[in-house]
Amino acid sequence: MMPYGVHESKRASGCQQRKAKRKRCDTLKSLAGSMLRYVKKPDDGQGSSKDVPQSTIDTDSSDASREHSIEEQVVQTIDENDDKIQKNRHTANVMLSQVNEKNWNILSDASFWNVPVPDNFRVEILKRGSPSFQNKDGPFCVVTRQDEKAKGDVRKLTKQWFYKMMPNGEKILRSWMVYSPVSEKLYCFCCRLFAANVTETTSKFITGFDKWWKLSPKLHNHETSEEHLGCLEKWKTLAAGLRRHKTIDAESIAIMDREKKKWRDILHRLLDITLFLAKQNLAFRGHNEDGASLNRGNFLEIVEMLSKYNPVLKKHLMRLKRSTCIVKASVSYLSPETQNEFINVLANHVKEILVKDIKTARYFGIMFDSTPDISHTDQMCDVIRYVKIHNGKVEAKEVFLGFFPLSGKKADDLSSDILTNLKRDGLDIMMCRAQGYDNAATMSGIHGGVQAILKRKNKKAIFNGCVEHSLNLCGQHSFDENASCVTFFGTLERIFLFFAVSTHRWDVLIEHTGMSVKRLSTTRWSAHYAAVKPVKDKFDDCMAAIEALCDPSEHLDTRGTVQGLLHAVGDFTFICYLYLWADLLEEVNLNQQYLQTKGLTLDKVVTKLETLRLFLHEKSSHLVEHAIEQALSKSDQYVISVERRLMVQEENGGGTTERRWTLSLSLSLSLSLSLSLSLSLSLSLSLSLSLSLCEKKTPSILFLTICVSVASCERSFSKLKLIKNYLRSTMGQSRLSDLALLSIESRTVKDIDFDEVIDRFAALKTRKGKF
């Protein structure tokens, strides 16, 4: 131990060196004779002198006396240390039993190693070798110096430090030096692996070194220290023994390897089952999962079914069935906890790959939207948009990273939740270049909305409203301004409610029309077209179904309601609007379906909306005339009077019926046209703004990063309803998010090789089995 006030880089004094030497000698003496515990003592029976070589009989008596003295000393040392050895063994066993098996990141990053490292983990780490943990290609973190004598503001680790320059000019890789991207610190592979404990005097290369400006003296001092050289020798010796299978535990390691292969084969099949159920949005567990149940849930039933054709699963299940109630099998991997662990391991691996792609792209856009689930928890979805360039192909991708519950409804609470979630995913908000939300004031407010709060943190994060919601509001506002349009859509809602309230009425509708009617929805974008289209296509059949329910044999309530409905449907105004909105909403529906395309860019959106605006502008007169002609034709067919309206129009000085309808419908179209035009102009403005803020080197990438719509968020809500339904309303948050990730990103999951995950999982689970 260095005395207080002496700098670590200075050479120790002679007294300190002698003290350290005595300490090492005492340690070596305490270990004398410990190898005799692994050697079987020879038989103590009497042997004849003729069996002993003559050279042995003639041995000098002084040598025999000295050998006897050494043997007594060894036996005495063993007796003294026996209790200590047994105590250390017990401590090691307790430590191994408390290892968190879920933390399989130990095999991927040096910062996760607990000091001292358990023996089973040390063996697995040495098998993987230091190159798996070195990360010498970066990226490396930047450290800011705080002291006043700093020569520069920041320091950064570089790849050159991983190589040592020899006197002859040759560069040799420092295989012992590893970098942790998680803790952003430098470690010594062998010293951390063989460290006994951590104290105040422990080297920073064991606990983590990040003072890059002190690498020049510290690095050389560490690699020339006696402690490092001792650990280096232990590393190379044990690694060579593992390669030759010549270690003391060679037989145990061989058994572990066989067990690992067995569990690897089992885990392969169980993980495939887990992945299948997750992608199909199916439930895993059953109401009763004991052996006597006839339906133990999808997971166990699929395992049982596949065991009939798969010998690995069959053998595993036979071993479980042979276990009695007294002595049960220690490991089955069929429990609900293991299911959650499988799902979490798979989802984390997929998320790691997605986040790695996002970081490779550097710039990204964020899209967040929320909806309540079946348990009345407000779930916020996390969707990231980035540009992926692979083999010369440029693609704007939108990936789902999970759900998380909201802590509040205010913009400050939502902003805090979003920033926390981005940090948890390992994404830097300063690399965000675009924001995309719905048109709610809490999210899109220009002063106090979420987009404004995040923009104050990162001025380069451009906000662009969802074009789908904007276009939906265009149509909503266009008919809200006209009372007759409101009456028209109200009549459509009455048609649906009248037939849906009774199975008998619904059967009459299906009998006459062969199709069902739809109800209106202010949030579902194509719902209005879905409600108008069947009534327009089957208008005659709908009228026949309504008239059939006017029969005197029908219930009194049915006959009373259907009379009012028949009067509303058999009206010139209703028929005219029916044909007008059918043609108009058909074009809008096609545009809305196109705008839901994944990875759509802003220039294509502006072009599509401009095409819709031109259609409304050029075809408005034709649409109105066509609607009036169809309405007049149906009026003649069903003897619907138009003269009464004509008389009222003449009394009020409103002109003829056709003239009034032309003016009224043109007004409605003009409103829709003006709103669509405003939307197109706003998007064009956003386009110009985004181009002006682009950097010179990456204008195209930044432009493609701009979010267009939150359709990906809406699609994730559909998966949410399928996964967390009323039968699975108590599902945990982590399980919900992981299942949604595996289901939504199923295309990515299909291309991922999970062999590495299975190998790590099998390595950590091997010691649970009883050998």
XYZ file of C-alpha atoms in Angstrom, residues 528-537 575-589 623 627:
27
model
C -66.972 7.787 -43.650
C -66.287 6.214 -47.019
C -66.968 2.744 -45.575
C -70.342 4.003 -44.292
C -71.373 5.738 -47.534
C -70.265 3.108 -50.063
C -72.569 0.158 -49.165
C -75.670 2.367 -48.949
C -74.876 3.971 -52.296
C -74.064 0.663 -54.049
C -79.944 10.875 -52.115
C -78.137 13.873 -53.592
C -75.566 13.934 -50.800
C -75.218 10.152 -50.975
C -73.895 10.233 -54.546
C -71.861 13.378 -53.989
C -69.988 12.143 -50.918
C -69.537 8.654 -52.404
C -67.541 10.081 -55.327
C -65.724 12.602 -53.165
C -64.777 10.254 -50.317
C -63.625 7.571 -52.732
C -60.842 9.843 -53.934
C -60.031 10.975 -50.399
C -59.906 7.366 -49.214
C -69.443 15.945 -59.190
C -75.082 13.863 -57.898
